[in-house]
Coordinates of C-alpha atoms and ligand atoms in Angstrom, one line a residue:
M18 CA -9.2 -77.7 52.9
A19 CA -8.6 -76.8 49.3
E20 CA -11.7 -75.5 47.6
S21 CA -12.8 -76.4 44.1
M22 CA -13.3 -73.8 41.4
Q23 CA -16.7 -75.3 40.4
G24 CA -19.0 -72.7 39.0
L25 CA -16.2 -70.2 38.4
H26 CA -14.7 -69.4 35.1
R27 CA -11.6 -67.3 34.7
T28 CA -12.5 -64.3 32.7
C29 CA -8.9 -63.2 31.9
R30 CA -5.3 -63.3 33.1
C31 CA -4.1 -61.0 35.8
A32 CA -2.3 -58.4 33.7
E33 CA -5.1 -58.5 31.1
V34 CA -7.4 -56.8 33.6
A35 CA -5.7 -53.5 32.6
A36 CA -7.8 -53.6 29.5
E37 CA -11.1 -53.8 31.4
P38 CA -13.0 -50.6 32.2
A39 CA -13.5 -49.6 35.8
G40 CA -16.6 -51.2 37.2
S41 CA -16.4 -54.5 35.3
Q42 CA -16.7 -57.8 37.1
V43 CA -13.8 -60.2 36.6
T44 CA -12.9 -63.7 37.8
L45 CA -9.2 -64.2 38.3
M46 CA -7.0 -67.1 39.4
G47 CA -3.4 -67.3 40.2
W48 CA -0.7 -67.4 42.9
V49 CA -0.4 -65.1 45.8
A50 CA 2.9 -63.2 45.2
R51 CA 2.6 -61.1 48.4
A52 CA -0.1 -60.6 51.0
R53 CA -0.2 -57.6 53.4
N54 CA -2.6 -57.5 56.2
K55 CA -3.3 -53.9 57.3
G56 CA -6.0 -54.6 59.9
G57 CA -9.3 -53.8 58.3
I58 CA -7.9 -54.3 54.8
V59 CA -5.8 -56.9 53.1
F60 CA -3.8 -56.3 50.0
V61 CA -2.7 -59.2 47.8
D62 CA -0.6 -59.2 44.7
L63 CA -2.0 -61.9 42.5
R64 CA 0.4 -63.4 39.9
D65 CA 0.0 -65.5 36.8
R66 CA 2.2 -65.8 33.7
S67 CA 0.8 -62.5 32.3
G68 CA 1.9 -60.5 35.3
I69 CA 0.6 -59.1 38.6
V70 CA -2.6 -57.3 39.7
Q71 CA -3.4 -55.9 43.2
L72 CA -6.4 -57.3 45.0
V73 CA -8.2 -55.5 47.9
F74 CA -10.1 -57.4 50.5
E75 CA -12.1 -55.1 52.8
D76 CA -14.4 -56.3 55.5
G77 CA -17.9 -55.3 54.1
S78 CA -17.0 -55.5 50.4
I79 CA -16.5 -59.2 51.1
D80 CA -18.4 -61.1 53.8
H81 CA -16.8 -61.5 57.1
E82 CA -15.9 -65.1 56.6
G83 CA -14.3 -64.3 53.3
F84 CA -12.3 -61.4 54.9
E85 CA -11.0 -63.8 57.6
K86 CA -10.0 -66.2 54.9
A87 CA -8.1 -63.4 53.1
G88 CA -6.2 -62.9 56.4
R89 CA -4.8 -66.4 56.1
L90 CA -3.3 -65.9 52.6
R91 CA 0.4 -66.6 52.3
S92 CA 2.8 -66.5 49.4
E93 CA 2.2 -69.1 46.7
F94 CA -1.3 -70.0 47.8
V95 CA -3.4 -70.6 44.7
I96 CA -6.7 -68.7 44.8
A97 CA -9.7 -67.7 42.8
V98 CA -11.4 -64.3 43.2
V99 CA -14.4 -62.6 41.8
G100 CA -14.3 -58.8 42.1
T101 CA -14.7 -55.4 40.5
V102 CA -12.1 -53.4 38.6
E103 CA -11.5 -50.0 40.3
K104 CA -9.1 -47.1 40.0
R105 CA -6.5 -47.4 42.6
L106 CA -7.2 -45.3 45.7
G107 CA -3.6 -45.6 47.0
A108 CA -0.4 -44.8 45.1
V109 CA -0.4 -45.9 41.5
N110 CA 2.5 -48.2 40.5
P111 CA 4.0 -47.0 37.2
G112 CA 6.1 -50.2 37.0
L113 CA 3.1 -52.4 36.5
V114 CA 0.7 -52.6 33.5
T115 CA -2.0 -52.9 36.1
G116 CA -0.5 -50.1 38.2
E117 CA -3.5 -47.8 38.0
I118 CA -6.1 -50.2 39.0
E119 CA -7.0 -52.8 41.7
I120 CA -9.6 -55.5 42.1
R121 CA -12.1 -55.1 45.0
V122 CA -12.8 -58.7 45.8
G123 CA -16.3 -59.9 46.6
Q124 CA -15.6 -63.7 46.7
L125 CA -12.5 -65.6 47.5
R126 CA -11.7 -69.3 47.2
I127 CA -8.4 -70.9 48.3
L128 CA -7.8 -73.5 45.6
S129 CA -4.7 -74.8 47.3
E130 CA -2.3 -73.8 50.1
S131 CA 1.5 -73.7 49.9
Q132 CA 4.2 -74.5 52.3
V133 CA 6.7 -71.7 52.8
P134 CA 8.7 -72.0 49.6
P135 CA 12.5 -72.6 49.9
F136 CA 13.2 -69.3 48.2
P137 CA 11.1 -66.3 47.3
V138 CA 9.6 -66.4 43.9
E139 CA 10.9 -63.1 42.5
E140 CA 12.4 -61.4 39.5
N141 CA 16.2 -61.5 39.3
S142 CA 16.5 -64.0 42.1
R143 CA 19.7 -64.1 44.0
T144 CA 19.1 -67.6 45.3
K145 CA 21.9 -70.0 44.5
D146 CA 21.5 -71.8 41.2
E147 CA 21.6 -75.3 42.8
I148 CA 18.6 -74.5 45.0
R149 CA 16.7 -72.9 42.2
L150 CA 17.3 -75.9 39.9
K151 CA 16.4 -78.4 42.5
Y152 CA 13.0 -76.7 42.8
R153 CA 12.8 -75.8 39.2
Y154 CA 9.0 -75.8 39.2
L155 CA 9.1 -72.9 41.6
D156 CA 11.9 -71.2 39.8
L157 CA 9.9 -71.4 36.6
R158 CA 7.2 -69.2 38.3
R159 CA 9.6 -66.3 38.3
P160 CA 8.4 -63.5 35.9
D161 CA 11.8 -63.3 34.1
L162 CA 11.9 -67.0 33.3
Q163 CA 8.2 -67.0 32.3
R164 CA 8.9 -64.1 29.9
N165 CA 11.8 -66.0 28.4
L166 CA 9.9 -69.2 27.8
M167 CA 6.9 -67.3 26.4
M168 CA 9.4 -65.5 24.0
K169 CA 10.8 -68.9 23.0
S170 CA 7.3 -70.2 22.3
R171 CA 6.7 -67.2 20.1
V172 CA 10.0 -67.5 18.3
A173 CA 9.1 -71.1 17.4
M174 CA 5.6 -70.1 16.3
L175 CA 7.0 -67.3 14.1
T176 CA 9.7 -69.6 12.7
R177 CA 7.1 -72.1 11.6
Q178 CA 4.9 -69.3 10.1
F179 CA 7.7 -67.7 8.2
F180 CA 9.1 -70.9 6.7
A181 CA 5.7 -72.3 5.8
G182 CA 5.1 -69.1 3.9
E183 CA 8.4 -69.8 2.0
G184 CA 7.2 -73.2 1.0
F185 CA 9.0 -75.3 3.6
L186 CA 7.6 -78.5 4.9
E187 CA 7.9 -79.6 8.5
I188 CA 9.0 -83.2 8.5
E189 CA 10.1 -85.2 11.5
T190 CA 13.2 -87.4 11.6
P191 CA 13.9 -90.2 14.0
M192 CA 15.3 -89.8 17.5
L193 CA 16.2 -93.5 17.6
G194 CA 18.4 -93.9 14.6
K195 CA 21.8 -93.8 13.2
S196 CA 23.7 -90.8 14.5
T197 CA 25.5 -88.2 12.3
P198 CA 29.0 -87.2 13.0
E199 CA 28.9 -83.6 14.2
G200 CA 32.1 -83.8 16.2
A201 CA 30.8 -85.0 19.5
R202 CA 30.2 -88.3 21.2
D203 CA 26.8 -90.0 20.7
Y204 CA 24.3 -90.7 23.3
L205 CA 23.5 -94.4 22.9
V206 CA 20.3 -96.2 23.5
P207 CA 20.5 -100.0 24.0
S208 CA 18.1 -102.1 22.0
R209 CA 16.2 -104.8 24.0
I210 CA 15.1 -106.6 20.8
H211 CA 18.6 -106.6 19.4
P212 CA 20.7 -107.3 22.4
G213 CA 24.2 -105.8 22.0
S214 CA 22.9 -103.3 19.4
F215 CA 22.4 -99.6 20.0
Y216 CA 20.6 -96.6 18.5
G217 CA 22.4 -93.3 18.5
L218 CA 20.4 -90.2 19.5
P219 CA 20.8 -87.6 16.7
Q220 CA 23.6 -85.1 17.1
S221 CA 21.6 -83.4 14.3
P222 CA 19.2 -84.6 11.6
Q223 CA 21.9 -84.1 9.0
L224 CA 21.8 -87.4 7.1
Y225 CA 18.0 -87.6 7.2
K226 CA 17.5 -84.1 5.9
Q227 CA 19.8 -84.8 3.0
L228 CA 17.8 -88.0 2.3
L229 CA 14.6 -85.9 2.3
M230 CA 16.2 -83.8 -0.5
C231 CA 16.9 -87.0 -2.4
S232 CA 13.2 -87.9 -2.0
G233 CA 12.1 -84.6 -3.5
Y234 CA 10.7 -82.6 -0.5
D235 CA 12.9 -79.7 -1.7
R236 CA 12.4 -77.4 1.4
Y237 CA 12.4 -79.0 4.8
I238 CA 12.3 -77.5 8.3
Q239 CA 12.2 -79.0 11.7
I240 CA 12.4 -77.6 15.2
T241 CA 14.1 -80.5 16.8
R242 CA 16.1 -81.8 19.7
C243 CA 19.8 -82.7 19.2
F244 CA 22.0 -84.6 21.6
R245 CA 25.8 -84.2 22.0
D246 CA 27.8 -85.9 24.6
E247 CA 30.6 -83.3 24.8
D248 CA 33.2 -82.7 27.5
L249 CA 32.0 -80.7 30.4
R250 CA 31.7 -77.0 29.7
A251 CA 29.7 -74.4 31.6
D252 CA 26.6 -73.3 29.8
R253 CA 26.5 -76.3 27.4
Q254 CA 23.5 -78.5 27.4
P255 CA 23.7 -82.2 26.4
E256 CA 20.4 -81.8 24.7
F257 CA 19.4 -78.6 22.8
T258 CA 17.0 -77.5 20.1
Q259 CA 17.9 -76.7 16.6
I260 CA 15.9 -74.9 13.9
D261 CA 17.1 -77.2 11.2
M262 CA 16.5 -76.8 7.4
E263 CA 17.6 -78.1 4.1
L264 CA 16.8 -76.8 0.6
S265 CA 17.2 -78.3 -2.9
F266 CA 18.4 -76.6 -6.1
V267 CA 20.2 -73.8 -4.2
D268 CA 23.6 -72.4 -3.6
V269 CA 25.1 -70.3 -0.8
D270 CA 23.3 -67.1 -1.8
D271 CA 19.8 -68.7 -1.7
V272 CA 20.3 -70.0 1.8
I273 CA 21.6 -66.7 3.0
D274 CA 18.8 -64.8 1.3
V275 CA 15.9 -66.7 2.9
N276 CA 17.6 -66.8 6.3
E277 CA 18.3 -63.1 6.5
R278 CA 14.8 -62.3 5.7
F279 CA 13.8 -64.7 8.4
L280 CA 16.0 -63.0 11.0
A281 CA 14.8 -59.6 10.0
Y282 CA 11.2 -60.8 10.4
L283 CA 11.8 -62.5 13.7
F284 CA 13.6 -59.5 15.3
K285 CA 11.0 -57.1 14.1
E286 CA 8.1 -59.2 15.3
V287 CA 9.6 -60.1 18.7
L288 CA 11.8 -57.2 19.6
D289 CA 10.7 -54.5 17.2
V290 CA 14.3 -54.3 16.1
E291 CA 15.1 -53.5 12.5
V292 CA 17.8 -55.7 11.0
P293 CA 19.2 -53.9 8.0
L294 CA 19.5 -56.2 5.0
P295 CA 21.6 -57.5 3.4
I296 CA 23.6 -58.6 6.5
Q297 CA 27.3 -58.0 6.1
R298 CA 29.4 -61.0 4.9
I299 CA 33.0 -61.6 5.6
T300 CA 35.2 -64.5 4.8
W301 CA 36.6 -66.7 7.5
Q302 CA 40.1 -65.5 6.6
E303 CA 39.1 -61.9 6.9
A304 CA 37.3 -62.6 10.3
M305 CA 40.5 -64.3 11.6
D306 CA 42.8 -61.5 10.3
R307 CA 40.6 -58.6 11.5
F308 CA 39.1 -59.9 14.7
G309 CA 41.1 -63.0 15.6
S310 CA 37.9 -65.0 15.7
D311 CA 35.6 -66.9 13.4
K312 CA 32.6 -65.5 15.4
P313 CA 33.5 -61.8 15.6
D314 CA 31.6 -59.4 17.7
M315 CA 30.9 -56.6 15.3
R316 CA 29.5 -54.2 17.9
F317 CA 32.9 -52.5 18.3
G318 CA 36.1 -52.1 16.3
M319 CA 39.5 -52.7 18.0
E320 CA 40.6 -54.7 15.0
L321 CA 43.8 -56.7 14.8
C322 CA 46.6 -55.2 12.8
D323 CA 49.4 -57.2 11.3
V324 CA 52.7 -55.4 12.0
S325 CA 55.0 -58.2 11.1
D326 CA 56.6 -56.2 8.3
L327 CA 57.3 -53.3 10.5
V328 CA 59.3 -55.3 13.0
R329 CA 61.1 -57.8 10.8
D330 CA 64.5 -56.2 11.4
C331 CA 64.0 -54.7 14.9
G332 CA 66.1 -55.5 17.9
F333 CA 63.4 -57.2 20.0
A334 CA 64.0 -60.9 19.9
V335 CA 60.4 -61.8 20.9
F336 CA 59.2 -60.3 17.7
T337 CA 61.9 -61.4 15.3
G338 CA 62.0 -64.9 16.9
A339 CA 58.3 -65.4 16.1
L340 CA 58.8 -64.2 12.6
E341 CA 61.7 -66.5 12.0
K342 CA 59.4 -69.4 12.9
D343 CA 56.9 -68.3 10.3
G344 CA 54.7 -66.7 12.9
S345 CA 53.5 -63.1 13.0
V346 CA 53.3 -60.1 15.2
R347 CA 49.9 -58.4 15.6
G348 CA 48.5 -55.7 17.7
I349 CA 45.3 -54.0 18.9
N350 CA 44.5 -50.6 20.1
A351 CA 42.5 -50.2 23.3
Q352 CA 41.5 -46.6 22.8
G353 CA 41.6 -44.4 25.8
Q354 CA 43.2 -47.1 28.0
G355 CA 46.7 -45.5 28.0
G356 CA 46.4 -44.6 31.6
M357 CA 45.7 -48.2 32.7
P358 CA 47.6 -49.0 35.9
R359 CA 50.5 -51.4 35.6
K360 CA 48.7 -54.0 37.8
K361 CA 45.8 -54.1 35.4
I362 CA 48.1 -54.4 32.4
D363 CA 49.7 -57.4 34.2
K364 CA 46.3 -58.9 34.6
L365 CA 45.8 -58.6 30.8
V366 CA 49.1 -60.4 30.3
E367 CA 47.9 -63.1 32.6
F368 CA 44.7 -63.3 30.6
A369 CA 46.7 -63.7 27.4
R370 CA 48.8 -66.4 29.0
G371 CA 45.6 -68.3 29.6
Y372 CA 45.2 -68.5 25.9
G373 CA 48.7 -69.8 25.4
A374 CA 50.6 -66.5 24.8
K375 CA 54.1 -66.3 26.3
G376 CA 53.5 -62.7 27.1
L377 CA 52.1 -59.4 25.7
A378 CA 54.1 -56.4 24.7
Y379 CA 52.6 -53.0 25.1
I380 CA 52.9 -49.3 24.4
A381 CA 50.9 -47.0 26.7
I382 CA 50.6 -43.5 25.3
G383 CA 50.0 -40.8 27.9
A384 CA 47.6 -38.0 27.5
D385 CA 50.6 -35.8 26.7
G386 CA 51.8 -38.2 24.0
A387 CA 54.7 -39.6 26.1
R388 CA 55.1 -43.4 25.6
K389 CA 55.7 -46.1 28.2
S390 CA 56.6 -49.4 26.7
S391 CA 57.6 -52.9 27.8
F392 CA 60.0 -53.3 24.8
G393 CA 60.9 -49.7 23.8
K394 CA 64.5 -50.1 24.8
F395 CA 65.0 -52.8 22.1
M396 CA 63.5 -50.6 19.4
K397 CA 64.5 -47.6 17.3
E398 CA 62.4 -44.5 17.7
E399 CA 61.2 -44.7 14.1
E400 CA 60.2 -48.3 14.6
M401 CA 58.1 -47.3 17.5
D402 CA 56.6 -44.4 15.5
A403 CA 55.7 -46.9 12.8
L404 CA 54.0 -49.2 15.2
V405 CA 52.0 -46.4 16.8
S406 CA 50.9 -45.1 13.5
A407 CA 50.0 -48.5 12.1
L408 CA 47.6 -48.9 15.0
D409 CA 46.4 -45.4 14.8
G410 CA 47.6 -44.8 18.3
K411 CA 46.5 -41.4 19.8
P412 CA 47.4 -39.8 23.1
G413 CA 45.6 -41.8 25.8
D414 CA 45.7 -45.1 23.9
L415 CA 47.0 -48.5 25.0
L416 CA 48.6 -50.7 22.2
L417 CA 49.0 -54.4 22.9
F418 CA 51.1 -56.8 20.8
A419 CA 51.4 -60.6 20.6
A420 CA 54.0 -62.5 18.7
D421 CA 53.9 -66.2 18.1
K422 CA 52.4 -68.7 15.6
T423 CA 49.8 -66.8 13.7
K424 CA 46.9 -69.0 14.8
L425 CA 47.8 -68.5 18.5
V426 CA 48.4 -64.7 18.0
C427 CA 44.9 -64.4 16.5
D428 CA 43.3 -66.5 19.3
V429 CA 45.0 -64.5 22.0
L430 CA 44.2 -61.1 20.5
G431 CA 40.7 -62.1 19.6
A432 CA 40.1 -63.1 23.2
L433 CA 41.8 -60.0 24.5
R434 CA 39.8 -57.8 22.2
L435 CA 36.6 -59.2 23.8
E436 CA 37.9 -59.0 27.3
L437 CA 38.9 -55.3 26.8
A438 CA 35.5 -54.5 25.3
K439 CA 33.8 -56.0 28.3
Q440 CA 36.0 -53.9 30.7
M441 CA 35.5 -50.8 28.6
G442 CA 31.7 -51.3 28.5
L443 CA 31.5 -51.6 24.7
L444 CA 29.1 -54.5 24.7
D445 CA 25.6 -53.1 24.5
K446 CA 23.0 -55.9 24.9
N447 CA 20.4 -53.8 23.2
E448 CA 22.4 -53.7 20.0
Y449 CA 22.2 -56.6 17.6
R450 CA 25.0 -56.9 15.0
F451 CA 24.8 -59.8 12.7
V452 CA 27.5 -61.0 10.3
W453 CA 27.8 -64.0 8.0
V454 CA 31.1 -65.7 8.1
T455 CA 31.7 -67.6 4.8
E456 CA 34.3 -69.7 3.1
F457 CA 35.5 -71.6 6.1
P458 CA 38.4 -74.0 5.6
L459 CA 37.1 -77.4 4.5
L460 CA 39.6 -79.3 6.6
E461 CA 41.3 -78.9 9.9
W462 CA 44.6 -80.7 10.8
S463 CA 44.2 -82.7 13.9
E464 CA 47.5 -83.0 15.8
E465 CA 46.1 -85.7 18.0
E466 CA 44.8 -87.9 15.2
N467 CA 47.6 -86.9 12.8
R468 CA 45.1 -86.5 9.9
Y469 CA 42.6 -84.0 8.5
T470 CA 39.2 -83.8 10.0
A471 CA 36.1 -82.0 8.5
M472 CA 35.8 -78.5 10.0
H473 CA 32.0 -78.6 9.5
H474 CA 31.0 -82.2 8.6
P475 CA 32.1 -84.7 5.9
F476 CA 29.2 -83.7 3.5
T477 CA 30.3 -80.1 3.1
M478 CA 31.0 -79.0 -0.5
L479 CA 34.2 -77.2 -1.3
M480 CA 34.5 -74.1 -3.5
E481 CA 34.7 -75.3 -7.1
E482 CA 37.8 -73.3 -7.8
D483 CA 39.6 -74.9 -5.0
L484 CA 39.1 -78.4 -6.3
P485 CA 42.7 -78.8 -7.6
L486 CA 44.0 -77.9 -4.2
L487 CA 42.4 -81.0 -2.7
D488 CA 45.4 -83.0 -3.9
T489 CA 48.2 -80.5 -3.6
D490 CA 47.3 -78.4 -0.5
P491 CA 44.2 -79.7 1.3
G492 CA 44.6 -77.3 4.2
K493 CA 44.0 -74.4 1.8
V494 CA 40.7 -75.7 0.4
R495 CA 37.8 -73.4 1.2
A496 CA 34.3 -74.8 1.9
K497 CA 30.9 -73.6 0.9
A498 CA 30.2 -73.3 4.5
Y499 CA 28.7 -70.3 6.4
D500 CA 27.9 -69.3 9.9
I501 CA 25.6 -66.6 11.1
V502 CA 27.1 -64.8 14.0
L503 CA 25.2 -62.4 16.3
N504 CA 27.2 -60.2 18.8
G505 CA 30.1 -62.7 18.8
N506 CA 27.9 -65.8 19.2
E507 CA 27.6 -68.4 16.5
I508 CA 23.8 -68.7 16.3
G509 CA 23.7 -70.9 13.2
G510 CA 25.7 -72.6 10.5
G511 CA 25.4 -74.7 7.5
S512 CA 26.8 -75.5 4.1
V513 CA 26.2 -76.5 0.5
R514 CA 26.5 -80.3 0.4
I515 CA 28.5 -82.5 -1.8
H516 CA 26.1 -84.2 -4.3
Q517 CA 28.7 -85.7 -6.5
N518 CA 29.7 -89.2 -5.6
E519 CA 33.3 -88.8 -6.8
I520 CA 33.9 -85.8 -4.6
Q521 CA 32.2 -87.4 -1.6
E522 CA 34.4 -90.5 -2.0
K523 CA 37.5 -88.3 -2.3
M524 CA 36.4 -86.4 0.8
F525 CA 36.1 -89.6 2.8
E526 CA 39.5 -90.6 1.6
M527 CA 40.9 -87.3 2.8
L528 CA 39.3 -87.9 6.2
G529 CA 40.9 -91.3 6.5
F530 CA 37.8 -93.5 5.8
T531 CA 38.3 -96.6 3.8
K532 CA 35.7 -97.4 1.2
E533 CA 34.3 -100.0 3.5
S534 CA 34.2 -97.9 6.7
A535 CA 32.5 -95.1 4.8
Y536 CA 29.9 -97.5 3.5
E537 CA 29.4 -99.1 6.8
Q538 CA 28.5 -95.7 8.3
F539 CA 26.9 -93.8 5.5
G540 CA 26.1 -96.5 2.9
F541 CA 22.5 -95.6 2.7
L542 CA 23.3 -91.9 1.9
L543 CA 25.9 -92.9 -0.7
D544 CA 23.4 -95.4 -2.2
A545 CA 20.7 -92.7 -2.2
F546 CA 22.9 -90.5 -4.2
K547 CA 23.1 -93.1 -7.0
Y548 CA 19.4 -92.6 -7.7
G549 CA 19.1 -88.9 -8.6
V550 CA 20.2 -86.4 -6.0
P551 CA 19.5 -82.7 -6.4
P552 CA 22.2 -80.1 -5.5
H553 CA 21.2 -79.1 -1.9
A554 CA 22.3 -77.0 1.0
G555 CA 21.1 -76.2 4.5
L556 CA 21.6 -74.6 7.8
A557 CA 20.7 -75.1 11.5
Y558 CA 20.2 -72.5 14.2
G559 CA 20.7 -73.2 17.9
L560 CA 17.3 -72.1 19.1
D561 CA 18.3 -71.8 22.8
R562 CA 21.2 -69.6 22.1
L563 CA 19.3 -67.4 19.7
V564 CA 16.5 -66.9 22.3
M565 CA 19.1 -66.3 25.0
L566 CA 20.4 -63.4 23.1
M567 CA 17.0 -62.1 22.2
A568 CA 16.0 -62.3 25.9
K569 CA 19.3 -60.5 26.9
T570 CA 20.2 -63.1 29.4
D571 CA 23.6 -64.6 30.0
S572 CA 22.8 -68.2 30.6
I573 CA 21.3 -70.8 28.2
R574 CA 19.6 -72.3 31.2
D575 CA 17.4 -69.2 31.4
V576 CA 15.6 -70.2 28.2
I577 CA 15.3 -74.0 28.8
A578 CA 12.5 -75.1 31.1
F579 CA 14.3 -78.1 32.6
P580 CA 18.0 -77.7 31.9
K581 CA 20.9 -79.8 33.0
V582 CA 24.0 -78.6 34.8
K583 CA 27.6 -78.7 33.8
D584 CA 28.0 -82.4 34.5
A585 CA 25.0 -83.2 32.4
S586 CA 22.8 -84.1 35.4
C587 CA 19.4 -82.8 36.3
L588 CA 19.3 -81.5 39.9
M589 CA 15.5 -81.8 40.1
T590 CA 14.9 -85.4 38.8
Q591 CA 18.4 -86.6 39.8
S592 CA 18.9 -88.0 36.3
P593 CA 20.9 -89.8 35.1
G594 CA 20.1 -92.6 37.6
K595 CA 20.7 -96.2 38.2
V596 CA 18.4 -98.8 36.8
S597 CA 17.3 -102.1 38.2
P598 CA 19.2 -105.4 37.5
E599 CA 16.1 -106.6 35.7
Q600 CA 16.2 -103.8 33.3
L601 CA 19.8 -104.4 32.6
E602 CA 19.3 -108.0 32.1
E603 CA 16.4 -107.4 29.7
L604 CA 18.8 -105.3 27.6
G605 CA 21.5 -107.9 27.8
L606 CA 23.8 -105.4 29.6
A607 CA 26.1 -105.9 32.6
L608 CA 27.9 -103.1 34.4
A609 CA 31.7 -103.5 34.2
A610 CA 32.2 -101.3 37.2
E611 CA 29.9 -103.4 39.4
N612 CA 31.4 -106.7 38.2
A613 CA 34.8 -105.4 39.1
E614 CA 33.6 -104.6 42.7
E615 CA 32.1 -108.1 43.1
Ligands
LIG10 N1 24.0 -80.2 10.8 C1 24.7 -79.0 10.9 C2 24.9 -78.7 12.4 O1 24.2 -79.3 13.2 C3 24.0 -77.8 10.3 C4 23.9 -78.0 8.8 O2 25.0 -78.2 8.2 O3 22.8 -77.8 8.3 O4 25.8 -77.9 12.8

C-alpha cells in the first residue's frame, strides 16, 4: 500500500544534494529512474526535475524490512528517503552534477507504485511521437523536456522583469472578444446568452493594445495566448504564446532599441551568450536580393548574385527567355561542392522544382579549374568567365543558377541556399545570429482575391516618403514594419501604426473595405482614434519559437507542455471532441452534418 509522507519534509531536490557536505542528513523525494539489485546492496537513481542522485541501500545501514522494500523498487515508483550524503565508493560519474556522491539510505517509504510505463522515461527518447504524446504526462518527466519547460519559465520571468524595469505595464486583454485580422481563420466560441452570436478567440491582442495606447497606458506588455486556425502544417500550433507589446510616442528606432537590449539581456542571463549591439538591420528588399528570403539565416554567406546583365545577349534560351519576360537570372556559389556527384546535383534540381523552378543550371569547377556545365555549350567562353567571376567561383566550387520571374528565382535560391547549408554543415546551433528586417512592403497582391492585402495587418503605417505612391504604385509602398530574425527564423515582428484617420481610411479603401464594412469590424478603434490618439508602435515575439531556438531543439512541441499535433488535435485528451445534444441545444446550434445523415 502506498505510504504517506507524514512527518517527513523534503530538504532539497535531488541534484541540489551536490551542494551538501559529506555527512549531512537529507530527505529526498522523487521518482525511481533505475533500480539495480546487486544482492546485498541495491542502487537506485532517484530523479526529480533538478536531476538525478544515486541512492545506496545496504542491509544494515537500513533495517532489514527497509532493505527488502528497496528490493521491490521499480522504475517510476515515487519514494521518499532519509539518508546521509557520502563520497561515492564506486566509480564517480562525471556526467552528473551529483556524480561524486551518493546517499546512504536509512529510511525508505514507497509513496506510490507505478505500472510498467509504456516507454522508458529517458533523455532523447526514441519512442514514436504518437505514443509519447498520448502519455504526455510521462513524456514530460524526461529530463530534456523538463529543462526546456524550466527554461521557458525563466524566459517569461526575465521578460517581465526586464520590461517592468523599462516602465512597461502588464495588462490583460480578453480571450472572448472580437478577433483581429492577422491573416488566419478565427476560432469561434458560440454564445449561449446570445444564440447565433460568436466570440472570436484572439489571433493577437492587436486592437486591444492599440486601444490601451489611446487610453494612455503608454507602454504595455503581455505574455498571452493567441489562436490561429491555419491550414495544417507540421510544427504549427493552433494556440501559441506571444510576448506582446505596444509603446506610445515612439518610432521604429525606439521599438528596436528597447527590444535589442531585451534580447541581449535574455541571451546573457539564460545562455551566457553575448549579443553584440546594435543588431544588424537590412531592408526587406536587400534581404530578398541577397538571401532570397525575408528571414535570412545570417550564420553563413552563399549570397544570391544577380547575373541578368551578364547573360542578356547569351545563346541560352532559358536565361534570355526569363529576361524577356521581365524576370531575372541569379546564382549562388556552393563553395567546395564542385565535386558533387551528378546524382546529388539532380537531387538539388528536384529540390528546386519543389519550389516551382523549371530547372537549375550549374557550373561545377573541378579542383584543376576545369568546368563542367549543364549549359556551357550555349555560351561563349567569355560569358562563362564572366559568370564564374561574378560569383567569385574558385576551383572546387559549384555554381547554381535559376532563371524565371524574380520572386520565384529568389524563393528557389533562398531555399536552395538553406538546403545546401544544411548539407554542408554550416548551421551551428550554438551560434546565434540576429538581424532586423525592415521596410517591408505595405501591401501584397493577392492573385486569388484579385486585390491588395496587408502584408502585416491593416493598421501598419507606411513610410512617410512613400505616401504619394499609395495612389500611383501601391505595390511599391514600404511599411514601417520590422521583423526580428534569428538564425533564419522570424521570432518577432511588429510595426508603427497608423494614427491618422485619413490614412487609415485610405488604407481600408486600398484593402477593399467599404466605409461600412470597416466600421462594422473596427468601428470602436476608428472611433477611439477620434478622441486623441498618440503615435504608437509595437511588436510581438512568438515565445515558443524563441525558446525552441534557445533550447536548441527542432520541434516547437518540445517547449509546449501539452501541444497539439498537425491536425490540431490533442492525442492525450482526444480534443476536439463531440458534445452532447443538450449542450448544442443550449447554444442554439445544430450540426449540419448530422442533420444530413438523418
Ligand atoms: N499583432 C502582430 C502579430 O501578431 C504583432 C504586432 O504588430 O505587434 O504579428
